[in-house]
Amino acid sequence: MIADGTAGLRSRLQRSALYAGGFLGPFGGGVVTSMLPEIGDGLGTDASAAASSLTAYLLPFALVMLVSGTLGARWGRMRTVRVAYGVYLAASVACFAAPTLELFLGARVLQGCANAFTTPLLLATLAAMTPQQKLGRALGAFGALQAAGQTSAPLIGGLAAEINWRLAFLAIALVAGILGAVGLPDAARTIPADTGARLRDALRPDVLRVGVVALLGWGALGGLGFLLAFRAEDVFGMSPAARGLLLTSFGVAGILTARPVGTLIDRIGPRRTVVLGAVAGAALVAVAGTVGSVAVAAIAWFVAGVASQFLLVGVNAAVLGGEGGNRGGAVSVVQSFRFSGSALAPLTLTPLYAVHPSVSFLLPALLLAALPPLLMPRSRPIEAAADSEPNT
């Protein structure tokens, strides 16, 4: 009895650690957002130079994810995830101790590369351990933790900066060490390394189509927070604190609804869920970017956070619940496209905002409404399974 209880506790701890890994990645990326002036002061530079630490994390993260899922499948998920957490720990300690901006940015690059080897492999492991009819719910819970990491990072980073900004990286290192020590659930040990995993299996046309949808979902919806911040100041005259509260509501909506969205995916399938989220999200972006009432804009942005989970959880379910080999590599590619969207949005839309603010919202809204229904693959085993389930 005691042995059974210990085994059950260990299993729950390992599964919790798997989900916590979903929190750590977005948190580590965004923790610097609210403490850039303090980082600049501590490294002998200014806040604008310190802001390059965001790109230093996100760009390698997105690029390495093109191949990390495939490499991790070859090397073995358990081993790869543990090594990646070890590297993440070392990189976080390096961020904590960095005396110059150059060393700090190098450590951030290493953090982003390490995270690229955890997120897709955690998703693939979760999918391998979960019955097909419950996959959406499990991915929804993972998505909620990702949203929580992204949403809480600026707040916790700001609190840490009240004492010493370096403490945030010490805490991240501690969490990475704990997650690496716990490892993946014991059930994952039975999943053999796929030594024959090939990148071309992860770059199939259907995966690339889903990847473009993920890019749009994050670039034309979740990635528009910076534009809304511009509008909140220029049109509504909102203070920095009020703008921060407005933007945070998007993530809060994701935390609250990601798991119910996953349950919906189990019932109606990922394609329908993604298309519904894309069309609704397009309408909400158009409202938030053009309406003259700050209250209406705030409500639209909050609900847009719900629509984003329809897209983001849906694309993961479409890939992980679909046909074809190297699904870990496939979800890695899709995640790479997703974060590339967040990197491209400021570069492409900021100049457009300067010329015509409304068009900078309406153009991504149009793309979001038009392309996902055309791009999302129509035939998925998970949808057939969902359609055959009796309504309860």
PDB file of C-alpha atoms in Angstrom, residues 39-45 93-105 107 165-166:
ATOM      1  CA  ILE A  39      19.034  45.498 -16.535  1.00  0.00           C
ATOM      2  CA  GLY A  40      20.508  48.374 -18.518  1.00  0.00           C
ATOM      3  CA  ASP A  41      21.682  50.134 -15.350  1.00  0.00           C
ATOM      4  CA  GLY A  42      23.168  46.919 -13.968  1.00  0.00           C
ATOM      5  CA  LEU A  43      25.096  46.211 -17.179  1.00  0.00           C
ATOM      6  CA  GLY A  44      26.259  49.753 -17.821  1.00  0.00           C
ATOM      7  CA  THR A  45      23.988  50.461 -20.789  1.00  0.00           C
ATOM      8  CA  VAL A  93      23.095  31.293 -13.775  1.00  0.00           C
ATOM      9  CA  ALA A  94      25.175  32.998 -16.467  1.00  0.00           C
ATOM     10  CA  CYS A  95      22.441  35.642 -16.854  1.00  0.00           C
ATOM     11  CA  PHE A  96      22.474  36.112 -13.080  1.00  0.00           C
ATOM     12  CA  ALA A  97      26.243  36.625 -12.979  1.00  0.00           C
ATOM     13  CA  ALA A  98      26.832  38.403 -16.324  1.00  0.00           C
ATOM     14  CA  PRO A  99      28.950  41.548 -15.820  1.00  0.00           C
ATOM     15  CA  THR A 100      28.431  42.940 -19.345  1.00  0.00           C
ATOM     16  CA  LEU A 101      25.628  43.205 -21.885  1.00  0.00           C
ATOM     17  CA  GLU A 102      27.504  41.002 -24.367  1.00  0.00           C
ATOM     18  CA  LEU A 103      27.790  38.120 -21.893  1.00  0.00           C
ATOM     19  CA  PHE A 104      24.192  38.610 -20.819  1.00  0.00           C
ATOM     20  CA  LEU A 105      22.967  38.417 -24.427  1.00  0.00           C
ATOM     21  CA  ALA A 107      23.476  33.642 -22.036  1.00  0.00           C
ATOM     22  CA  TRP A 165      16.746  42.040 -11.222  1.00  0.00           C
ATOM     23  CA  ARG A 166      19.343  39.267 -11.132  1.00  0.00           C
TER      24      ARG A 166
END
